[in-house]
């Protein structure tokens, strides 16, 4: 047997590349190795074994690869998980994967060099072999390829949206909604996407890892003595998983958030939560409330009646209308709010309610609508995706006695239709993006000011962690939308 000092192990005599090492040279090396390892613990020997290290590195690879695949291969059964992974882990995972991938390539190249020049490289080679985890070059190359694929998948949303970022930076929002004045342009973002911020883990954000919740300044009850619904336990429609539905009460309330030490009357973000009509509450938002307070807005989020109790969509629209009228007539609020500058904003079904209610109100004080992947076109959805559950089934229950055509958002359009900005992921598996395409087609046919921003490779979720890729571009679009419609952001 001969000792291979390149791999710190024993090999058969037929390893001709090492025949120049004589036995006299091997014996002291063997003694040194045995003496050097004699005092090591069993735990050390276990974790220094190439097979163990290989297993650890393979596990790291899987930890990186699985979220990457989930972020790209999205189904209606996993969209909520992929949304969380993509918004809260993708930046840090991409950073880690990129560094690890680069390190593997460097080690592989250096190892090839050591194989060609083995003499005098015992210590470096042994260290690299131990850290790198296996003795053969081919497994490492395979692992490198897999990690490259992982990194590619993690970066896919960024790479496929390069053109969208260019369009935003070139001014597509101001082209749609009007020029931005020099004063209004001072405090809006000038870059749609900053890759340096995207690489930072969420904790580096001034708003926390998952956009830490903010306590409301005040909470008002705007509707009382509501009649008891047919399903107060919140289990309707039968067969749906309504976990997380808020307990039913006979009143509805709203949270009002105001900046500290504010003396000005503020424009209003009137936010309507999502949840497919079945779940959700006024505190559920993926927008960073603190950020918009710092930009000079008041933020109001009301409750509305849910399908889980047996209510229908018209009940929800009436509740949102009641909340809107309550704020306009409430003296304590009117001293802090500019009630001639309302912006209705919502995600999922909240996006639908933002559009439908604002159009139905026909009030010029509503300056704009921002719809995030809302199911705005009910009749189109039912005709195009009749088997896409659960939304197809939910719409049948939620419409109540109304036809789907009568509860489509554009059916509520009257003389005043506020400028409307929608944002939608082209891989949305819950509300497919053609729903928003049809919505904006109808707005354009009636010559109403509108813009649809579509995100490649994104599912049912865009806004989230503050430095996330799509979140940066969505906030860019929102800020320019506000500025183009006359708001001076701070």
Tab-separated table of C-alpha atoms in Angstrom:
chain	number	residue	atom	x	y	z
A	1	UNK	CA	0.000	0.000	0.000
A	2	UNK	CA	1.164	3.502	-0.690
A	3	UNK	CA	0.135	6.753	0.990
A	4	UNK	CA	-1.310	9.371	-1.298
A	5	UNK	CA	-0.369	12.649	0.249
A	6	UNK	CA	-2.657	14.567	-2.130
A	7	UNK	CA	-5.776	12.955	-0.653
A	8	UNK	CA	-4.477	12.069	2.833
A	9	UNK	CA	-5.552	8.436	2.363
A	10	UNK	CA	-4.361	5.024	1.240
A	11	UNK	CA	-4.506	3.729	-2.318
A	12	UNK	CA	-3.401	0.664	-4.269
A	13	UNK	CA	0.091	0.392	-5.688
A	14	UNK	CA	-1.160	0.849	-9.240
A	15	UNK	CA	-1.504	4.606	-8.760
A	16	UNK	CA	1.365	5.326	-11.146
A	17	UNK	CA	1.124	9.086	-10.719
A	18	UNK	CA	2.586	8.706	-7.247
A	19	UNK	CA	5.259	6.063	-7.859
A	20	UNK	CA	7.941	8.686	-7.454
A	21	UNK	CA	7.203	8.810	-3.712
A	22	UNK	CA	9.433	6.222	-2.032
A	23	UNK	CA	8.594	4.232	1.070
A	24	UNK	CA	11.129	6.010	3.225
A	25	UNK	CA	9.365	9.296	2.575
A	26	UNK	CA	5.967	7.791	3.250
A	27	UNK	CA	6.684	6.304	6.676
A	28	UNK	CA	7.350	9.532	8.568
A	29	UNK	CA	4.365	11.177	6.884
A	30	UNK	CA	2.148	8.313	8.016
A	31	UNK	CA	3.458	8.623	11.538
A	32	UNK	CA	2.914	12.348	11.543
A	33	UNK	CA	-0.670	11.899	10.325
A	34	UNK	CA	-1.381	9.222	12.927
A	35	UNK	CA	0.238	11.220	15.660
A	36	UNK	CA	-1.550	14.374	14.580
A	37	UNK	CA	-4.957	12.720	14.657
A	38	UNK	CA	-4.466	10.583	17.752
A	39	UNK	CA	-5.940	13.186	20.068
A	40	UNK	CA	-8.975	14.031	17.910
A	41	UNK	CA	-12.470	13.171	19.134
A	42	UNK	CA	-14.842	10.715	17.520
A	43	UNK	CA	-17.058	13.662	16.619
A	44	UNK	CA	-14.148	15.233	14.724
A	45	UNK	CA	-13.480	12.023	12.830
A	46	UNK	CA	-17.169	11.704	12.018
A	47	UNK	CA	-17.562	15.196	10.587
A	48	UNK	CA	-14.221	15.064	8.783
A	49	UNK	CA	-15.192	11.946	6.883
A	50	UNK	CA	-15.643	12.785	3.185
A	51	UNK	CA	-18.993	11.021	2.986
A	52	UNK	CA	-20.367	13.022	5.907
A	53	UNK	CA	-19.141	16.313	4.522
A	54	UNK	CA	-20.556	15.381	1.127
A	55	UNK	CA	-23.934	14.722	2.765
A	56	UNK	CA	-23.853	18.076	4.550
A	57	UNK	CA	-23.043	19.918	1.344
A	58	UNK	CA	-25.760	18.013	-0.511
A	59	UNK	CA	-28.248	19.062	2.165
A	60	UNK	CA	-27.195	22.693	1.767
A	61	UNK	CA	-27.721	22.310	-1.949
A	62	UNK	CA	-31.232	20.946	-1.440
A	63	UNK	CA	-32.071	23.760	0.973
A	64	UNK	CA	-31.144	26.196	-1.786
A	65	UNK	CA	-32.636	24.250	-4.672
A	66	UNK	CA	-36.081	23.385	-3.287
A	67	UNK	CA	-37.198	26.993	-2.572
A	68	UNK	CA	-35.834	27.945	-5.990
A	69	UNK	CA	-37.983	25.367	-7.741
A	70	UNK	CA	-41.019	26.243	-5.631
A	71	UNK	CA	-40.576	29.889	-6.545
A	72	UNK	CA	-40.725	29.037	-10.236
A	73	UNK	CA	-42.945	25.969	-10.440
A	74	UNK	CA	-46.043	27.487	-8.895
A	75	UNK	CA	-49.437	25.886	-8.558
A	76	UNK	CA	-52.641	27.027	-6.925
A	77	UNK	CA	-51.828	24.681	-4.054
A	78	UNK	CA	-48.459	26.231	-3.210
A	79	UNK	CA	-48.788	29.887	-4.185
A	80	UNK	CA	-48.972	31.110	-0.598
A	81	UNK	CA	-45.797	29.232	0.368
A	82	UNK	CA	-43.896	30.331	-2.725
A	83	UNK	CA	-45.019	33.904	-2.111
A	84	UNK	CA	-43.442	33.782	1.358
A	85	UNK	CA	-40.260	32.113	0.146
A	86	UNK	CA	-39.837	34.460	-2.785
A	87	UNK	CA	-40.379	37.645	-0.824
A	88	UNK	CA	-38.566	36.826	2.393
A	89	UNK	CA	-35.792	34.393	1.456
A	90	UNK	CA	-34.926	34.902	-2.173
A	91	UNK	CA	-32.561	37.816	-1.646
A	92	UNK	CA	-30.428	36.169	1.031
A	93	UNK	CA	-30.592	32.736	-0.634
A	94	UNK	CA	-29.420	34.171	-3.923
A	95	UNK	CA	-26.543	35.866	-2.174
A	96	UNK	CA	-25.528	32.669	-0.352
A	97	UNK	CA	-25.943	30.475	-3.428
A	98	UNK	CA	-23.907	32.840	-5.590
A	99	UNK	CA	-21.001	32.931	-3.135
A	100	UNK	CA	-21.092	29.178	-2.620
A	101	UNK	CA	-21.251	28.515	-6.345
A	102	UNK	CA	-18.293	30.813	-6.942
A	103	UNK	CA	-16.342	29.114	-4.158
A	104	UNK	CA	-16.962	25.688	-5.630
A	105	UNK	CA	-15.731	26.771	-9.053
A	106	UNK	CA	-12.559	28.243	-7.539
A	107	UNK	CA	-11.899	25.090	-5.506
A	108	UNK	CA	-12.554	22.854	-8.508
A	109	UNK	CA	-10.079	24.801	-10.652
A	110	UNK	CA	-7.481	24.801	-7.878
A	111	UNK	CA	-7.950	21.075	-7.341
A	112	UNK	CA	-7.347	20.418	-11.034
A	113	UNK	CA	-4.170	22.455	-10.747
A	114	UNK	CA	-3.034	20.409	-7.732
A	115	UNK	CA	-3.648	17.178	-9.599
A	116	UNK	CA	-1.289	18.361	-12.321
A	117	UNK	CA	1.284	19.605	-9.764
A	118	UNK	CA	0.992	17.308	-6.727
A	119	UNK	CA	4.447	17.769	-5.210
A	120	UNK	CA	4.811	20.269	-2.460
A	121	UNK	CA	1.061	20.785	-2.136
A	122	UNK	CA	0.182	18.270	0.565
A	123	UNK	CA	-1.215	20.624	3.206
A	124	UNK	CA	-3.227	22.851	0.871
A	125	UNK	CA	-4.605	19.915	-1.060
A	126	UNK	CA	-5.577	18.017	2.067
A	127	UNK	CA	-7.337	21.055	3.512
A	128	UNK	CA	-9.248	21.789	0.339
A	129	UNK	CA	-10.215	18.140	-0.035
A	130	UNK	CA	-11.530	18.040	3.524
A	131	UNK	CA	-13.467	21.311	3.252
A	132	UNK	CA	-14.738	20.538	-0.192
A	133	UNK	CA	-16.223	17.294	0.962
A	134	UNK	CA	-15.290	14.598	-1.534
A	135	UNK	CA	-12.250	13.252	-3.300
A	136	UNK	CA	-13.416	13.130	-6.890
A	137	UNK	CA	-13.672	16.101	-9.181
A	138	UNK	CA	-16.783	14.871	-10.963
A	139	UNK	CA	-19.177	14.964	-7.949
A	140	UNK	CA	-18.012	18.488	-7.238
A	141	UNK	CA	-18.633	19.540	-10.800
A	142	UNK	CA	-22.118	18.035	-10.605
A	143	UNK	CA	-22.775	19.862	-7.342
A	144	UNK	CA	-21.507	23.060	-8.928
A	145	UNK	CA	-23.903	22.614	-11.838
A	146	UNK	CA	-26.820	22.011	-9.476
A	147	UNK	CA	-25.961	25.088	-7.443
A	148	UNK	CA	-25.690	27.043	-10.665
A	149	UNK	CA	-29.190	25.908	-11.583
A	150	UNK	CA	-30.387	26.871	-8.096
A	151	UNK	CA	-28.923	30.331	-8.430
A	152	UNK	CA	-30.378	30.671	-11.899
A	153	UNK	CA	-33.829	29.787	-10.636
A	154	UNK	CA	-33.506	32.225	-7.783
A	155	UNK	CA	-32.472	34.953	-10.200
A	156	UNK	CA	-35.092	34.084	-12.812
A	157	UNK	CA	-37.676	36.660	-11.621
A	158	UNK	CA	-35.009	39.367	-11.845
A	159	UNK	CA	-33.686	38.347	-15.239
A	160	UNK	CA	-37.051	37.955	-16.952
A	161	UNK	CA	-38.253	41.334	-15.646
A	162	UNK	CA	-35.316	43.381	-16.905
A	163	UNK	CA	-37.509	44.840	-19.650
A	164	UNK	CA	-40.236	45.771	-17.152
A	165	UNK	CA	-37.700	47.549	-14.984
A	166	UNK	CA	-36.486	49.449	-18.053
A	167	UNK	CA	-40.050	50.455	-18.949
A	168	UNK	CA	-40.696	51.732	-15.427
A	169	UNK	CA	-37.456	53.695	-15.368
A	170	UNK	CA	-38.249	55.136	-18.806
A	171	UNK	CA	-41.440	56.644	-17.400
A	172	UNK	CA	-44.281	54.340	-18.446
A	173	UNK	CA	-46.309	55.383	-15.372
A	174	UNK	CA	-46.082	59.113	-16.048
A	175	UNK	CA	-46.813	58.482	-19.731
A	176	UNK	CA	-50.074	56.806	-18.706
A	177	UNK	CA	-51.201	59.165	-15.945
A	178	UNK	CA	-49.612	62.467	-16.874
A	179	UNK	CA	-46.337	64.306	-16.307
A	180	UNK	CA	-44.879	64.638	-12.837
A	181	UNK	CA	-44.144	68.167	-11.682
A	182	UNK	CA	-40.603	69.032	-10.561
A	183	UNK	CA	-41.789	69.422	-6.958
A	184	UNK	CA	-43.573	66.068	-7.003
A	185	UNK	CA	-40.550	64.362	-8.579
A	186	UNK	CA	-38.199	65.302	-5.741
A	187	UNK	CA	-39.190	62.503	-3.369
A	188	UNK	CA	-40.067	59.605	-5.668
A	189	UNK	CA	-37.786	56.703	-6.510
A	190	UNK	CA	-35.566	57.190	-9.509
A	191	UNK	CA	-34.671	53.485	-9.871
A	192	UNK	CA	-37.228	50.725	-10.328
A	193	UNK	CA	-34.978	47.958	-9.007
A	194	UNK	CA	-31.803	48.132	-6.928
A	195	UNK	CA	-30.002	44.736	-7.023
A	196	UNK	CA	-27.736	45.733	-4.139
A	197	UNK	CA	-30.718	46.123	-1.812
A	198	UNK	CA	-32.256	42.919	-3.164
A	199	UNK	CA	-29.209	40.969	-1.993
A	200	UNK	CA	-29.674	42.153	1.572
A	201	UNK	CA	-31.568	39.843	3.958
A	202	UNK	CA	-34.887	41.246	5.113
A	203	UNK	CA	-33.593	42.158	8.568
A	204	UNK	CA	-31.484	44.900	6.978
A	205	UNK	CA	-34.694	46.636	5.953
A	206	UNK	CA	-35.704	49.499	8.259
A	207	UNK	CA	-39.110	47.798	8.462
A	208	UNK	CA	-37.995	44.350	9.643
A	209	UNK	CA	-37.814	40.899	8.106
A	210	UNK	CA	-41.507	40.525	7.353
A	211	UNK	CA	-42.473	44.207	7.442
A	212	UNK	CA	-43.222	44.291	11.153
A	213	UNK	CA	-46.835	45.220	11.978
A	214	UNK	CA	-47.687	48.708	13.169
A	215	UNK	CA	-50.225	49.558	15.850
A	216	UNK	CA	-53.082	51.733	14.578
A	217	UNK	CA	-53.382	55.274	15.846
A	218	UNK	CA	-57.084	54.779	16.488
A	219	UNK	CA	-59.781	52.213	15.705
A	220	UNK	CA	-63.360	53.233	14.925
A	221	UNK	CA	-66.556	51.209	14.715
A	222	UNK	CA	-68.293	52.389	11.570
A	223	UNK	CA	-71.187	49.923	11.383
A	224	UNK	CA	-73.195	48.432	14.265
A	225	UNK	CA	-76.102	46.111	14.990
A	226	UNK	CA	-75.549	43.969	11.918
A	227	UNK	CA	-78.112	41.208	11.610
A	228	UNK	CA	-76.827	37.726	12.387
A	229	UNK	CA	-75.730	35.902	9.231
A	230	UNK	CA	-76.790	32.435	8.136
A	231	UNK	CA	-73.391	30.942	9.065
A	232	UNK	CA	-72.004	32.859	12.080
A	233	UNK	CA	-69.469	30.090	12.726
A	234	UNK	CA	-67.714	31.042	9.475
A	235	UNK	CA	-67.834	27.611	7.813
A	236	UNK	CA	-69.504	28.595	4.524
A	237	UNK	CA	-69.244	27.422	1.782
A	238	UNK	CA	-69.218	23.869	3.115
A	239	UNK	CA	-66.055	21.988	2.247
A	240	UNK	CA	-63.744	25.013	2.136
A	241	UNK	CA	-60.894	25.453	4.561
A	242	UNK	CA	-61.741	28.745	6.232
A	243	UNK	CA	-59.035	28.574	8.900
A	244	UNK	CA	-58.097	32.048	10.014
A	245	UNK	CA	-61.521	33.616	9.517
A	246	UNK	CA	-62.075	36.287	12.142
A	247	UNK	CA	-64.810	35.650	14.735
A	248	UNK	CA	-68.139	37.138	13.722
A	249	UNK	CA	-69.429	40.184	15.613
A	250	UNK	CA	-72.418	42.410	14.977
A	251	UNK	CA	-70.259	45.415	14.121
A	252	UNK	CA	-67.476	46.349	11.709
A	253	UNK	CA	-64.452	48.506	12.522
A	254	UNK	CA	-61.555	50.199	10.766
A	255	UNK	CA	-57.949	50.892	11.741
A	256	UNK	CA	-56.609	54.383	11.128
A	257	UNK	CA	-52.847	54.981	10.969
A	258	UNK	CA	-51.435	58.504	11.129
A	259	UNK	CA	-47.828	59.744	11.122
A	260	UNK	CA	-46.520	60.970	14.455
A	261	UNK	CA	-46.449	64.702	15.113
A	262	UNK	CA	-48.314	65.483	11.922
A	263	UNK	CA	-50.000	68.864	11.537
A	264	UNK	CA	-51.023	68.642	7.872
A	265	UNK	CA	-54.115	67.210	6.251
A	266	UNK	CA	-53.006	63.991	4.611
A	267	UNK	CA	-54.021	62.134	1.461
A	268	UNK	CA	-55.580	58.762	2.241
A	269	UNK	CA	-54.601	55.216	1.275
A	270	UNK	CA	-57.852	53.313	1.773
A	271	UNK	CA	-56.639	49.726	1.914
A	272	UNK	CA	-58.890	46.689	1.398
A	273	UNK	CA	-57.476	43.333	2.457
A	274	UNK	CA	-57.593	40.117	0.442
A	275	UNK	CA	-58.570	36.578	1.400
A	276	UNK	CA	-60.854	35.321	-1.418
A	277	UNK	CA	-63.934	36.717	0.378
A	278	UNK	CA	-63.540	33.962	2.972
A	279	UNK	CA	-60.811	35.122	5.357
A	280	UNK	CA	-58.739	38.164	6.250
A	281	UNK	CA	-59.053	41.140	8.542
A	282	UNK	CA	-58.257	44.843	8.610
A	283	UNK	CA	-54.776	44.186	10.028
A	284	UNK	CA	-53.816	41.920	7.093
A	285	UNK	CA	-51.713	43.834	4.608
A	286	UNK	CA	-48.567	43.217	2.607
A	287	UNK	CA	-47.962	46.928	2.183
A	288	UNK	CA	-45.399	48.472	4.545
A	289	UNK	CA	-47.658	50.843	6.459
A	290	UNK	CA	-44.806	52.693	8.173
A	291	UNK	CA	-43.222	53.497	4.828
A	292	UNK	CA	-46.369	55.112	3.457
A	293	UNK	CA	-46.876	57.074	6.667
A	294	UNK	CA	-43.357	58.450	6.244
A	295	UNK	CA	-44.201	59.362	2.643
A	296	UNK	CA	-47.010	61.580	3.939
A	297	UNK	CA	-50.152	59.424	3.790
A	298	UNK	CA	-52.810	58.413	6.234
A	299	UNK	CA	-53.561	54.692	6.023
A	300	UNK	CA	-57.066	53.365	6.679
A	301	UNK	CA	-58.038	49.689	6.601
A	302	UNK	CA	-61.688	48.652	7.201
A	303	UNK	CA	-63.339	45.308	7.771
A	304	UNK	CA	-66.062	44.070	5.458
A	305	UNK	CA	-68.556	41.193	5.546
A	306	UNK	CA	-67.173	37.816	4.494
A	307	UNK	CA	-68.606	35.009	2.421
A	308	UNK	CA	-67.637	32.591	5.218
A	309	UNK	CA	-70.598	33.891	7.248
A	310	UNK	CA	-73.022	33.722	4.345
A	311	UNK	CA	-72.715	37.310	3.055
A	312	UNK	CA	-72.341	38.166	-0.622
A	313	UNK	CA	-70.301	40.615	-2.657
A	314	UNK	CA	-72.885	43.399	-2.551
A	315	UNK	CA	-72.804	43.241	1.256
A	316	UNK	CA	-69.033	43.749	1.119
A	317	UNK	CA	-69.332	46.684	-1.318
A	318	UNK	CA	-71.952	48.292	0.923
A	319	UNK	CA	-69.652	47.872	3.945
A	320	UNK	CA	-66.730	49.543	2.162
A	321	UNK	CA	-69.074	52.358	1.091
A	322	UNK	CA	-70.204	52.793	4.712
A	323	UNK	CA	-66.581	53.027	5.890
A	324	UNK	CA	-65.820	55.638	3.226
A	325	UNK	CA	-68.806	57.775	4.191
A	326	UNK	CA	-68.016	57.427	7.908
A	327	UNK	CA	-64.546	58.913	7.436
A	328	UNK	CA	-65.850	61.799	5.333
A	329	UNK	CA	-68.451	62.724	7.944
A	330	UNK	CA	-66.390	62.144	11.092
A	331	UNK	CA	-65.100	65.450	12.448
A	332	UNK	CA	-62.198	63.994	14.461
A	333	UNK	CA	-60.799	62.406	11.311
A	334	UNK	CA	-61.468	65.280	8.937
A	335	UNK	CA	-59.066	67.477	10.917
A	336	UNK	CA	-56.192	65.118	10.016
A	337	UNK	CA	-57.243	63.985	6.558
A	338	UNK	CA	-57.530	65.578	3.158
A	339	UNK	CA	-60.831	63.978	2.200
A	340	UNK	CA	-60.512	65.246	-1.366
A	341	UNK	CA	-57.526	62.924	-1.962
A	342	UNK	CA	-58.601	59.300	-1.607
A	343	UNK	CA	-56.755	56.336	-3.096
A	344	UNK	CA	-58.505	52.967	-3.007
A	345	UNK	CA	-55.893	50.179	-2.832
A	346	UNK	CA	-56.398	46.430	-2.481
A	347	UNK	CA	-54.912	42.965	-3.023
A	348	UNK	CA	-56.729	39.897	-4.320
A	349	UNK	CA	-60.457	40.393	-3.685
A	350	UNK	CA	-59.509	43.685	-2.025
A	351	UNK	CA	-58.304	44.867	-5.429
A	352	UNK	CA	-61.722	44.035	-6.855
A	353	UNK	CA	-63.477	45.896	-4.015
A	354	UNK	CA	-61.189	48.918	-4.500
A	355	UNK	CA	-62.176	49.166	-8.165
A	356	UNK	CA	-65.865	48.209	-7.884
A	357	UNK	CA	-66.627	50.423	-4.855
A	358	UNK	CA	-64.768	53.469	-6.154
A	359	UNK	CA	-66.529	53.205	-9.525
A	360	UNK	CA	-69.912	52.756	-7.834
A	361	UNK	CA	-69.355	55.772	-5.568
A	362	UNK	CA	-68.762	57.982	-8.637
A	363	UNK	CA	-67.024	60.542	-6.400
A	364	UNK	CA	-64.311	62.883	-7.801
A	365	UNK	CA	-62.675	62.956	-4.367
A	366	UNK	CA	-61.354	59.487	-5.194
A	367	UNK	CA	-58.137	60.329	-7.024
A	368	UNK	CA	-57.010	56.842	-7.979
A	369	UNK	CA	-57.327	53.058	-7.697
A	370	UNK	CA	-54.460	50.585	-7.248
A	371	UNK	CA	-55.442	46.979	-7.857
A	372	UNK	CA	-53.053	44.145	-7.015
A	373	UNK	CA	-54.096	40.955	-8.886
A	374	UNK	CA	-57.793	41.434	-8.089
A	375	UNK	CA	-60.525	39.283	-9.608
A	376	UNK	CA	-62.110	42.271	-11.326
A	377	UNK	CA	-63.834	40.582	-14.270
A	378	UNK	CA	-66.141	37.921	-12.801
A	379	UNK	CA	-68.036	37.017	-15.933
A	380	UNK	CA	-64.834	36.749	-17.976
A	381	UNK	CA	-63.254	34.593	-15.281
A	382	UNK	CA	-66.237	32.235	-15.153
A	383	UNK	CA	-66.355	31.875	-18.941
A	384	UNK	CA	-62.605	31.415	-19.344
A	385	UNK	CA	-61.667	29.421	-16.237
A	386	UNK	CA	-64.826	27.534	-15.209
A	387	UNK	CA	-62.881	24.715	-13.572
A	388	UNK	CA	-60.245	26.764	-11.738
A	389	UNK	CA	-61.088	26.129	-8.118
A	390	UNK	CA	-61.487	27.483	-5.532
A	391	UNK	CA	-62.196	30.890	-7.096
A	392	UNK	CA	-64.755	29.649	-9.651
A	393	UNK	CA	-66.811	28.092	-6.875
A	394	UNK	CA	-66.405	31.088	-4.590
A	395	UNK	CA	-67.750	33.476	-7.220
A	396	UNK	CA	-70.892	31.407	-7.615
A	397	UNK	CA	-71.612	31.739	-3.904
A	398	UNK	CA	-70.392	35.338	-3.538
A	399	UNK	CA	-72.547	36.812	-6.311
A	400	UNK	CA	-75.704	36.158	-4.288
A	401	UNK	CA	-78.793	36.914	-6.352
A	402	UNK	CA	-76.822	39.021	-8.831
A	403	UNK	CA	-75.564	37.791	-12.189
A	404	UNK	CA	-71.817	37.636	-12.670
A	405	UNK	CA	-72.084	40.392	-15.280
A	406	UNK	CA	-73.704	42.698	-12.723
A	407	UNK	CA	-70.923	42.304	-10.155
A	408	UNK	CA	-68.011	42.656	-12.569
A	409	UNK	CA	-65.975	45.701	-11.521
A	410	UNK	CA	-66.428	47.538	-14.817
A	411	UNK	CA	-70.224	47.157	-14.554
A	412	UNK	CA	-70.138	49.825	-11.821
A	413	UNK	CA	-68.444	52.459	-14.005
A	414	UNK	CA	-70.286	55.780	-14.227
A	415	UNK	CA	-69.237	59.313	-15.153
A	416	UNK	CA	-66.230	59.486	-12.816
A	417	UNK	CA	-63.798	56.581	-13.145
A	418	UNK	CA	-60.574	57.303	-11.211
A	419	UNK	CA	-57.204	56.616	-12.853
A	420	UNK	CA	-56.559	52.914	-12.333
A	421	UNK	CA	-53.212	51.160	-11.888
A	422	UNK	CA	-53.130	47.345	-11.745
A	423	UNK	CA	-50.215	45.024	-11.028
A	424	UNK	CA	-50.411	41.317	-11.762
A	425	UNK	CA	-48.088	38.305	-11.950
A	426	UNK	CA	-48.158	36.502	-15.294
A	427	UNK	CA	-47.854	33.122	-13.510
A	428	UNK	CA	-50.815	33.791	-11.214
A	429	UNK	CA	-52.499	30.455	-10.540
A	430	UNK	CA	-55.403	31.841	-8.479
A	431	UNK	CA	-56.502	34.847	-10.523
A	432	UNK	CA	-54.909	34.378	-13.982
A	433	UNK	CA	-53.412	37.529	-15.439
A	434	UNK	CA	-55.810	37.657	-18.459
A	435	UNK	CA	-58.460	38.771	-15.954
A	436	UNK	CA	-56.578	42.044	-15.490
A	437	UNK	CA	-55.899	42.243	-19.223
A	438	UNK	CA	-59.660	42.098	-19.891
A	439	UNK	CA	-60.302	44.611	-17.116
A	440	UNK	CA	-57.941	47.159	-18.644
A	441	UNK	CA	-59.196	46.459	-22.135
A	442	UNK	CA	-62.654	47.571	-21.012
A	443	UNK	CA	-61.240	50.652	-19.277
A	444	UNK	CA	-59.381	51.623	-22.441
A	445	UNK	CA	-62.491	51.105	-24.605
A	446	UNK	CA	-64.230	53.735	-22.469
A	447	UNK	CA	-61.175	56.031	-22.668
A	448	UNK	CA	-60.495	55.849	-18.933
A	449	UNK	CA	-56.925	56.481	-17.790
A	450	UNK	CA	-55.291	53.210	-16.803
A	451	UNK	CA	-52.116	51.128	-16.778
A	452	UNK	CA	-51.496	47.405	-16.281
A	453	UNK	CA	-48.038	46.424	-15.004
A	454	UNK	CA	-47.316	42.711	-15.515
A	455	UNK	CA	-44.590	40.814	-13.682
A	456	UNK	CA	-43.028	37.832	-15.437
A	457	UNK	CA	-42.669	34.587	-13.394
A	458	UNK	CA	-44.684	35.864	-10.412
A	459	UNK	CA	-47.653	34.035	-8.956
A	460	UNK	CA	-50.491	35.346	-6.788
A	461	UNK	CA	-48.415	37.785	-4.770
A	462	UNK	CA	-46.166	40.724	-5.588
A	463	UNK	CA	-45.705	43.088	-2.652
A	464	UNK	CA	-44.063	41.825	0.517
A	465	UNK	CA	-40.609	42.136	2.076
A	466	UNK	CA	-39.373	45.678	1.555
A	467	UNK	CA	-36.261	44.863	-0.492
A	468	UNK	CA	-37.859	42.033	-2.482
A	469	UNK	CA	-37.497	42.293	-6.258
A	470	UNK	CA	-41.133	42.832	-7.265
A	471	UNK	CA	-41.824	44.923	-4.176
A	472	UNK	CA	-39.217	47.484	-5.237
A	473	UNK	CA	-40.747	47.857	-8.691
A	474	UNK	CA	-44.310	47.908	-7.336
A	475	UNK	CA	-43.449	50.725	-4.930
A	476	UNK	CA	-41.732	52.589	-7.755
A	477	UNK	CA	-44.942	52.359	-9.796
A	478	UNK	CA	-47.076	53.432	-6.823
A	479	UNK	CA	-44.937	56.460	-6.004
A	480	UNK	CA	-44.939	57.656	-9.599
A	481	UNK	CA	-48.702	57.044	-9.795
A	482	UNK	CA	-49.280	59.192	-6.706
A	483	UNK	CA	-46.970	61.919	-8.026
A	484	UNK	CA	-48.595	61.898	-11.464
A	485	UNK	CA	-52.030	62.361	-9.871
A	486	UNK	CA	-50.969	65.381	-7.846
A	487	UNK	CA	-49.528	64.107	-4.550
A	488	UNK	CA	-46.346	65.667	-3.118
A	489	UNK	CA	-44.642	62.778	-1.357
A	490	UNK	CA	-42.276	63.420	1.511
